Amino acid sequence: MASYKTIAAPATAELVEKKSRFIGQIAPVTTEEEALDFIAGVKAEHRMARHNVYAYILRGGRIRYTDDGEPAKTAGMPTLEALQHAELEDVAIVTTRYFGGILLGTGGLVRAYGDTARAAIKAASVVAVSRCVDVVLEVPYSLYESVVRTAEACSAKLMESNFAEQVLLTFRLLEGEEAPFLLKLTELTRGECEPLVTAPFDALF
């Protein structure tokens, strides 16, 4: 089952190098429109800055970066490489530079932008997203504990329990791993409970 790594929420990190202030802002995005909106928002927030360098990676292979006026391959490329090294997808990062009056040179710029991107990634919560399905079924109270134990044995996570006349349960599994669980449920309930399997979706697992 294919999974990918992204971040759970936006994060920010700052670095000062020879009086230049670098502010790295990273955010989860799922489309190019979201990435460009995030970039535009950061640029608007820091419109007085000398540079707003960005990079983003979307699932499906869409990759973009810019040096935004810095010497070629000294800003956008090290920012992008930080994302690639962390194996992140569906993520965008903007590093804002307020110039401090001292030139850093090409090597200094590469280090500063790369370090700022890595610091922003470190400040973020990296999560794995997998293709999942939910299995929903209603069982009598007498079978509740047995069904839960069976789910644990099949690596199905209990997501929700609703206790009414019977117990409505929702379990989550990786896509493609639901068949053994469904078979055991049929055996356990003697075919009297009909599980509903949702369409596959992306979720933390």
PDB file of C-alpha atoms in Angstrom:
ATOM      1  CA  MET A   1       0.000   0.000   0.000  1.00  0.00           C
ATOM      2  CA  ALA A   2       1.578   3.268  -1.118  1.00  0.00           C
ATOM      3  CA  SER A   3       1.875   6.020   1.450  1.00  0.00           C
ATOM      4  CA  TYR A   4       3.541   9.399   1.468  1.00  0.00           C
ATOM      5  CA  LYS A   5       4.891  11.892   3.989  1.00  0.00           C
ATOM      6  CA  THR A   6       3.641  15.426   4.428  1.00  0.00           C
ATOM      7  CA  ILE A   7       3.172  17.824   7.342  1.00  0.00           C
ATOM      8  CA  ALA A   8       0.148  18.088   9.601  1.00  0.00           C
ATOM      9  CA  ALA A   9       0.051  21.892   9.897  1.00  0.00           C
ATOM     10  CA  PRO A  10       1.973  25.049   8.979  1.00  0.00           C
ATOM     11  CA  ALA A  11       5.203  25.807  10.826  1.00  0.00           C
ATOM     12  CA  THR A  12       7.781  28.591  10.947  1.00  0.00           C
ATOM     13  CA  ALA A  13      11.493  28.824  11.729  1.00  0.00           C
ATOM     14  CA  GLU A  14      13.942  31.732  11.723  1.00  0.00           C
ATOM     15  CA  LEU A  15      17.685  32.037  11.217  1.00  0.00           C
ATOM     16  CA  VAL A  16      20.054  35.009  11.293  1.00  0.00           C
ATOM     17  CA  GLU A  17      23.191  34.874   9.168  1.00  0.00           C
ATOM     18  CA  LYS A  18      25.539  37.887   9.099  1.00  0.00           C
ATOM     19  CA  LYS A  19      22.689  40.230  10.004  1.00  0.00           C
ATOM     20  CA  SER A  20      20.398  38.861   7.269  1.00  0.00           C
ATOM     21  CA  ARG A  21      17.158  37.503   8.722  1.00  0.00           C
ATOM     22  CA  PHE A  22      15.762  34.343   7.133  1.00  0.00           C
ATOM     23  CA  ILE A  23      12.175  33.297   7.912  1.00  0.00           C
ATOM     24  CA  GLY A  24      11.064  29.886   6.671  1.00  0.00           C
ATOM     25  CA  GLN A  25       7.327  29.165   6.498  1.00  0.00           C
ATOM     26  CA  ILE A  26       6.099  25.724   5.473  1.00  0.00           C
ATOM     27  CA  ALA A  27       2.532  24.536   4.906  1.00  0.00           C
ATOM     28  CA  PRO A  28       0.642  21.452   3.684  1.00  0.00           C
ATOM     29  CA  VAL A  29      -0.977  21.923   0.270  1.00  0.00           C
ATOM     30  CA  THR A  30      -2.850  19.527  -1.998  1.00  0.00           C
ATOM     31  CA  THR A  31      -3.104  21.512  -5.250  1.00  0.00           C
ATOM     32  CA  GLU A  32      -1.023  24.004  -7.177  1.00  0.00           C
ATOM     33  CA  GLU A  33      -3.665  26.628  -6.471  1.00  0.00           C
ATOM     34  CA  GLU A  34      -3.264  26.090  -2.724  1.00  0.00           C
ATOM     35  CA  ALA A  35       0.522  26.292  -3.065  1.00  0.00           C
ATOM     36  CA  LEU A  36       0.362  29.548  -5.021  1.00  0.00           C
ATOM     37  CA  ASP A  37      -2.168  31.034  -2.574  1.00  0.00           C
ATOM     38  CA  PHE A  38       0.137  30.199   0.329  1.00  0.00           C
ATOM     39  CA  ILE A  39       3.126  31.731  -1.470  1.00  0.00           C
ATOM     40  CA  ALA A  40       1.135  34.869  -2.318  1.00  0.00           C
ATOM     41  CA  GLY A  41       0.060  35.199   1.308  1.00  0.00           C
ATOM     42  CA  VAL A  42       3.637  35.035   2.582  1.00  0.00           C
ATOM     43  CA  LYS A  43       4.776  37.558  -0.037  1.00  0.00           C
ATOM     44  CA  ALA A  44       2.002  39.921   1.024  1.00  0.00           C
ATOM     45  CA  GLU A  45       2.969  39.484   4.681  1.00  0.00           C
ATOM     46  CA  HIS A  46       6.618  40.262   3.891  1.00  0.00           C
ATOM     47  CA  ARG A  47       6.255  42.672   0.992  1.00  0.00           C
ATOM     48  CA  MET A  48       9.151  44.798   2.333  1.00  0.00           C
ATOM     49  CA  ALA A  49      11.602  41.892   2.260  1.00  0.00           C
ATOM     50  CA  ARG A  50      14.385  41.724  -0.329  1.00  0.00           C
ATOM     51  CA  HIS A  51      13.565  38.128  -1.331  1.00  0.00           C
ATOM     52  CA  ASN A  52      10.737  35.597  -0.904  1.00  0.00           C
ATOM     53  CA  VAL A  53      12.142  32.309  -2.187  1.00  0.00           C
ATOM     54  CA  TYR A  54       9.804  29.337  -2.564  1.00  0.00           C
ATOM     55  CA  ALA A  55       9.648  25.674  -3.479  1.00  0.00           C
ATOM     56  CA  TYR A  56       6.844  23.147  -3.500  1.00  0.00           C
ATOM     57  CA  ILE A  57       6.321  19.474  -4.255  1.00  0.00           C
ATOM     58  CA  LEU A  58       2.940  17.977  -5.104  1.00  0.00           C
ATOM     59  CA  ARG A  59       2.062  14.330  -5.465  1.00  0.00           C
ATOM     60  CA  GLY A  60       2.139  13.316  -9.087  1.00  0.00           C
ATOM     61  CA  GLY A  61       5.528  14.920  -9.659  1.00  0.00           C
ATOM     62  CA  ARG A  62       4.634  18.630  -9.873  1.00  0.00           C
ATOM     63  CA  ILE A  63       7.707  20.520  -8.596  1.00  0.00           C
ATOM     64  CA  ARG A  64       8.492  24.231  -8.747  1.00  0.00           C
ATOM     65  CA  TYR A  65      10.995  26.576  -7.152  1.00  0.00           C
ATOM     66  CA  THR A  66      12.351  30.097  -7.623  1.00  0.00           C
ATOM     67  CA  ASP A  67      15.428  32.026  -6.520  1.00  0.00           C
ATOM     68  CA  ASP A  68      13.420  35.302  -6.494  1.00  0.00           C
ATOM     69  CA  GLY A  69      16.375  37.479  -7.420  1.00  0.00           C
ATOM     70  CA  GLU A  70      19.095  35.588  -5.572  1.00  0.00           C
ATOM     71  CA  PRO A  71      21.955  34.170  -7.693  1.00  0.00           C
ATOM     72  CA  ALA A  72      20.878  31.103  -9.679  1.00  0.00           C
ATOM     73  CA  LYS A  73      20.615  27.859  -7.690  1.00  0.00           C
ATOM     74  CA  THR A  74      21.628  29.481  -4.377  1.00  0.00           C
ATOM     75  CA  ALA A  75      18.147  29.742  -2.849  1.00  0.00           C
ATOM     76  CA  GLY A  76      15.291  27.867  -4.483  1.00  0.00           C
ATOM     77  CA  MET A  77      17.330  24.755  -5.221  1.00  0.00           C
ATOM     78  CA  PRO A  78      18.648  24.195  -1.665  1.00  0.00           C
ATOM     79  CA  THR A  79      15.115  24.856  -0.397  1.00  0.00           C
ATOM     80  CA  LEU A  80      13.697  22.249  -2.765  1.00  0.00           C
ATOM     81  CA  GLU A  81      16.468  19.784  -1.903  1.00  0.00           C
ATOM     82  CA  ALA A  82      15.588  20.089   1.800  1.00  0.00           C
ATOM     83  CA  LEU A  83      12.005  19.022   0.986  1.00  0.00           C
ATOM     84  CA  GLN A  84      13.238  16.179  -1.213  1.00  0.00           C
ATOM     85  CA  HIS A  85      15.711  14.949   1.405  1.00  0.00           C
ATOM     86  CA  ALA A  86      12.870  14.853   3.948  1.00  0.00           C
ATOM     87  CA  GLU A  87      10.820  12.892   1.366  1.00  0.00           C
ATOM     88  CA  LEU A  88       7.887  15.278   1.715  1.00  0.00           C
ATOM     89  CA  GLU A  89       5.050  15.721  -0.767  1.00  0.00           C
ATOM     90  CA  ASP A  90       2.022  18.010  -0.914  1.00  0.00           C
ATOM     91  CA  VAL A  91       4.010  20.713   0.826  1.00  0.00           C
ATOM     92  CA  ALA A  92       5.138  24.280   0.054  1.00  0.00           C
ATOM     93  CA  ILE A  93       7.783  26.409   1.713  1.00  0.00           C
ATOM     94  CA  VAL A  94       8.663  30.097   1.439  1.00  0.00           C
ATOM     95  CA  THR A  95      11.868  31.543   2.869  1.00  0.00           C
ATOM     96  CA  THR A  96      11.838  35.302   3.346  1.00  0.00           C
ATOM     97  CA  ARG A  97      15.150  37.161   3.521  1.00  0.00           C
ATOM     98  CA  TYR A  98      15.573  40.581   5.051  1.00  0.00           C
ATOM     99  CA  PHE A  99      19.000  41.713   3.833  1.00  0.00           C
ATOM    100  CA  GLY A 100      21.365  42.722   6.622  1.00  0.00           C
ATOM    101  CA  GLY A 101      23.863  44.637   4.527  1.00  0.00           C
ATOM    102  CA  ILE A 102      26.549  41.937   4.369  1.00  0.00           C
ATOM    103  CA  LEU A 103      26.934  39.778   1.257  1.00  0.00           C
ATOM    104  CA  LEU A 104      26.949  36.060   2.029  1.00  0.00           C
ATOM    105  CA  GLY A 105      28.419  34.755  -1.222  1.00  0.00           C
ATOM    106  CA  THR A 106      27.018  31.810  -3.137  1.00  0.00           C
ATOM    107  CA  GLY A 107      28.121  29.205  -0.580  1.00  0.00           C
ATOM    108  CA  GLY A 108      26.730  31.239   2.293  1.00  0.00           C
ATOM    109  CA  LEU A 109      23.396  31.669   0.547  1.00  0.00           C
ATOM    110  CA  VAL A 110      23.103  27.945  -0.206  1.00  0.00           C
ATOM    111  CA  ARG A 111      23.784  27.113   3.456  1.00  0.00           C
ATOM    112  CA  ALA A 112      21.445  29.789   4.820  1.00  0.00           C
ATOM    113  CA  TYR A 113      18.488  28.872   2.613  1.00  0.00           C
ATOM    114  CA  GLY A 114      19.034  25.160   3.091  1.00  0.00           C
ATOM    115  CA  ASP A 115      19.406  25.521   6.863  1.00  0.00           C
ATOM    116  CA  THR A 116      16.259  27.662   7.093  1.00  0.00           C
ATOM    117  CA  ALA A 117      14.225  25.134   5.104  1.00  0.00           C
ATOM    118  CA  ARG A 118      15.490  22.267   7.258  1.00  0.00           C
ATOM    119  CA  ALA A 119      14.653  24.222  10.410  1.00  0.00           C
ATOM    120  CA  ALA A 120      11.101  24.837   9.161  1.00  0.00           C
ATOM    121  CA  ILE A 121      10.698  21.134   8.362  1.00  0.00           C
ATOM    122  CA  LYS A 122      12.012  20.243  11.817  1.00  0.00           C
ATOM    123  CA  ALA A 123       9.496  22.642  13.404  1.00  0.00           C
ATOM    124  CA  ALA A 124       6.642  20.953  11.531  1.00  0.00           C
ATOM    125  CA  SER A 125       4.917  17.713  12.468  1.00  0.00           C
ATOM    126  CA  VAL A 126       5.722  15.189   9.731  1.00  0.00           C
ATOM    127  CA  VAL A 127       2.986  12.598   9.209  1.00  0.00           C
ATOM    128  CA  ALA A 128       2.475   9.566   6.990  1.00  0.00           C
ATOM    129  CA  VAL A 129      -0.670   9.487   4.874  1.00  0.00           C
ATOM    130  CA  SER A 130      -1.917   6.155   3.538  1.00  0.00           C
ATOM    131  CA  ARG A 131      -4.744   4.930   1.324  1.00  0.00           C
ATOM    132  CA  CYS A 132      -7.337   3.533   3.717  1.00  0.00           C
ATOM    133  CA  VAL A 133     -10.858   2.137   3.919  1.00  0.00           C
ATOM    134  CA  ASP A 134     -13.322   2.196   6.791  1.00  0.00           C
ATOM    135  CA  VAL A 135     -15.355  -0.865   7.738  1.00  0.00           C
ATOM    136  CA  VAL A 136     -18.637   0.006   9.455  1.00  0.00           C
ATOM    137  CA  LEU A 137     -20.861  -2.577  11.123  1.00  0.00           C
ATOM    138  CA  GLU A 138     -23.504  -2.951  13.792  1.00  0.00           C
ATOM    139  CA  VAL A 139     -23.179  -5.787  16.303  1.00  0.00           C
ATOM    140  CA  PRO A 140     -25.036  -6.908  19.441  1.00  0.00           C
ATOM    141  CA  TYR A 141     -23.418  -6.066  22.766  1.00  0.00           C
ATOM    142  CA  SER A 142     -22.610  -9.745  23.290  1.00  0.00           C
ATOM    143  CA  LEU A 143     -20.176  -9.654  20.349  1.00  0.00           C
ATOM    144  CA  TYR A 144     -18.632  -6.254  21.009  1.00  0.00           C
ATOM    145  CA  GLU A 145     -15.457  -7.392  22.795  1.00  0.00           C
ATOM    146  CA  SER A 146     -14.897 -10.295  20.399  1.00  0.00           C
ATOM    147  CA  VAL A 147     -15.185  -8.015  17.371  1.00  0.00           C
ATOM    148  CA  VAL A 148     -12.746  -5.516  18.882  1.00  0.00           C
ATOM    149  CA  ARG A 149     -10.201  -8.271  19.610  1.00  0.00           C
ATOM    150  CA  THR A 150     -10.610  -9.603  16.074  1.00  0.00           C
ATOM    151  CA  ALA A 151     -10.030  -6.117  14.687  1.00  0.00           C
ATOM    152  CA  GLU A 152      -6.821  -5.732  16.706  1.00  0.00           C
ATOM    153  CA  ALA A 153      -5.570  -9.084  15.388  1.00  0.00           C
ATOM    154  CA  CYS A 154      -6.209  -7.860  11.821  1.00  0.00           C
ATOM    155  CA  SER A 155      -4.501  -4.467  12.380  1.00  0.00           C
ATOM    156  CA  ALA A 156      -7.811  -2.636  12.087  1.00  0.00           C
ATOM    157  CA  LYS A 157      -8.012   0.558  14.159  1.00  0.00           C
ATOM    158  CA  LEU A 158     -11.214   1.273  16.047  1.00  0.00           C
ATOM    159  CA  MET A 159     -12.187   4.815  15.041  1.00  0.00           C
ATOM    160  CA  GLU A 160     -15.656   5.183  16.562  1.00  0.00           C
ATOM    161  CA  SER A 161     -18.106   3.348  18.816  1.00  0.00           C
ATOM    162  CA  ASN A 162     -21.747   4.328  19.047  1.00  0.00           C
ATOM    163  CA  PHE A 163     -23.663   2.508  21.779  1.00  0.00           C
ATOM    164  CA  ALA A 164     -27.408   2.352  21.144  1.00  0.00           C
ATOM    165  CA  GLU A 165     -29.696  -0.657  20.856  1.00  0.00           C
ATOM    166  CA  GLN A 166     -26.690  -2.322  19.285  1.00  0.00           C
ATOM    167  CA  VAL A 167     -23.090  -1.124  18.906  1.00  0.00           C
ATOM    168  CA  LEU A 168     -22.202   0.724  15.719  1.00  0.00           C
ATOM    169  CA  LEU A 169     -18.463   0.356  15.102  1.00  0.00           C
ATOM    170  CA  THR A 170     -16.129   1.977  12.597  1.00  0.00           C
ATOM    171  CA  PHE A 171     -12.735   0.412  11.912  1.00  0.00           C
ATOM    172  CA  ARG A 172      -9.943   1.677   9.658  1.00  0.00           C
ATOM    173  CA  LEU A 173      -7.512  -0.442   7.659  1.00  0.00           C
ATOM    174  CA  LEU A 174      -5.012   0.052   4.867  1.00  0.00           C
ATOM    175  CA  GLU A 175      -6.608  -0.408   1.467  1.00  0.00           C
ATOM    176  CA  GLY A 176      -6.200  -4.012   0.329  1.00  0.00           C
ATOM    177  CA  GLU A 177      -5.970  -5.426   3.857  1.00  0.00           C
ATOM    178  CA  GLU A 178      -9.688  -5.567   4.616  1.00  0.00           C
ATOM    179  CA  ALA A 179     -10.442  -9.022   3.140  1.00  0.00           C
ATOM    180  CA  PRO A 180      -9.095 -11.150   6.076  1.00  0.00           C
ATOM    181  CA  PHE A 181     -10.915  -8.891   8.543  1.00  0.00           C
ATOM    182  CA  LEU A 182     -14.198  -9.178   6.651  1.00  0.00           C
ATOM    183  CA  LEU A 183     -13.842 -12.960   6.523  1.00  0.00           C
ATOM    184  CA  LYS A 184     -13.275 -13.186  10.269  1.00  0.00           C
ATOM    185  CA  LEU A 185     -16.241 -10.892  10.914  1.00  0.00           C
ATOM    186  CA  THR A 186     -18.453 -13.167   8.836  1.00  0.00           C
ATOM    187  CA  GLU A 187     -17.280 -16.196  10.826  1.00  0.00           C
ATOM    188  CA  LEU A 188     -17.652 -14.425  14.163  1.00  0.00           C
ATOM    189  CA  THR A 189     -21.138 -13.072  13.491  1.00  0.00           C
ATOM    190  CA  ARG A 190     -22.205 -16.144  11.489  1.00  0.00           C
ATOM    191  CA  GLY A 191     -23.016 -13.863   8.587  1.00  0.00           C
ATOM    192  CA  GLU A 192     -25.715 -11.998  10.504  1.00  0.00           C
ATOM    193  CA  CYS A 193     -23.898  -8.628  10.445  1.00  0.00           C
ATOM    194  CA  GLU A 194     -23.253  -7.008   7.082  1.00  0.00           C
ATOM    195  CA  PRO A 195     -20.189  -4.727   7.162  1.00  0.00           C
ATOM    196  CA  LEU A 196     -20.126  -1.655   4.954  1.00  0.00           C
ATOM    197  CA  VAL A 197     -16.753  -0.904   3.324  1.00  0.00           C
ATOM    198  CA  THR A 198     -16.195   2.690   2.287  1.00  0.00           C
ATOM    199  CA  ALA A 199     -14.490   3.848  -0.892  1.00  0.00           C
ATOM    200  CA  PRO A 200     -10.711   4.265  -0.441  1.00  0.00           C
ATOM    201  CA  PHE A 201      -9.491   7.626   0.877  1.00  0.00           C
ATOM    202  CA  ASP A 202      -6.258   9.209   2.131  1.00  0.00           C
ATOM    203  CA  ALA A 203      -5.834   9.357   5.911  1.00  0.00           C
ATOM    204  CA  LEU A 204      -3.297   9.191   8.699  1.00  0.00           C
ATOM    205  CA  PHE A 205      -2.661   5.602   9.658  1.00  0.00           C
TER     206      PHE A 205
END
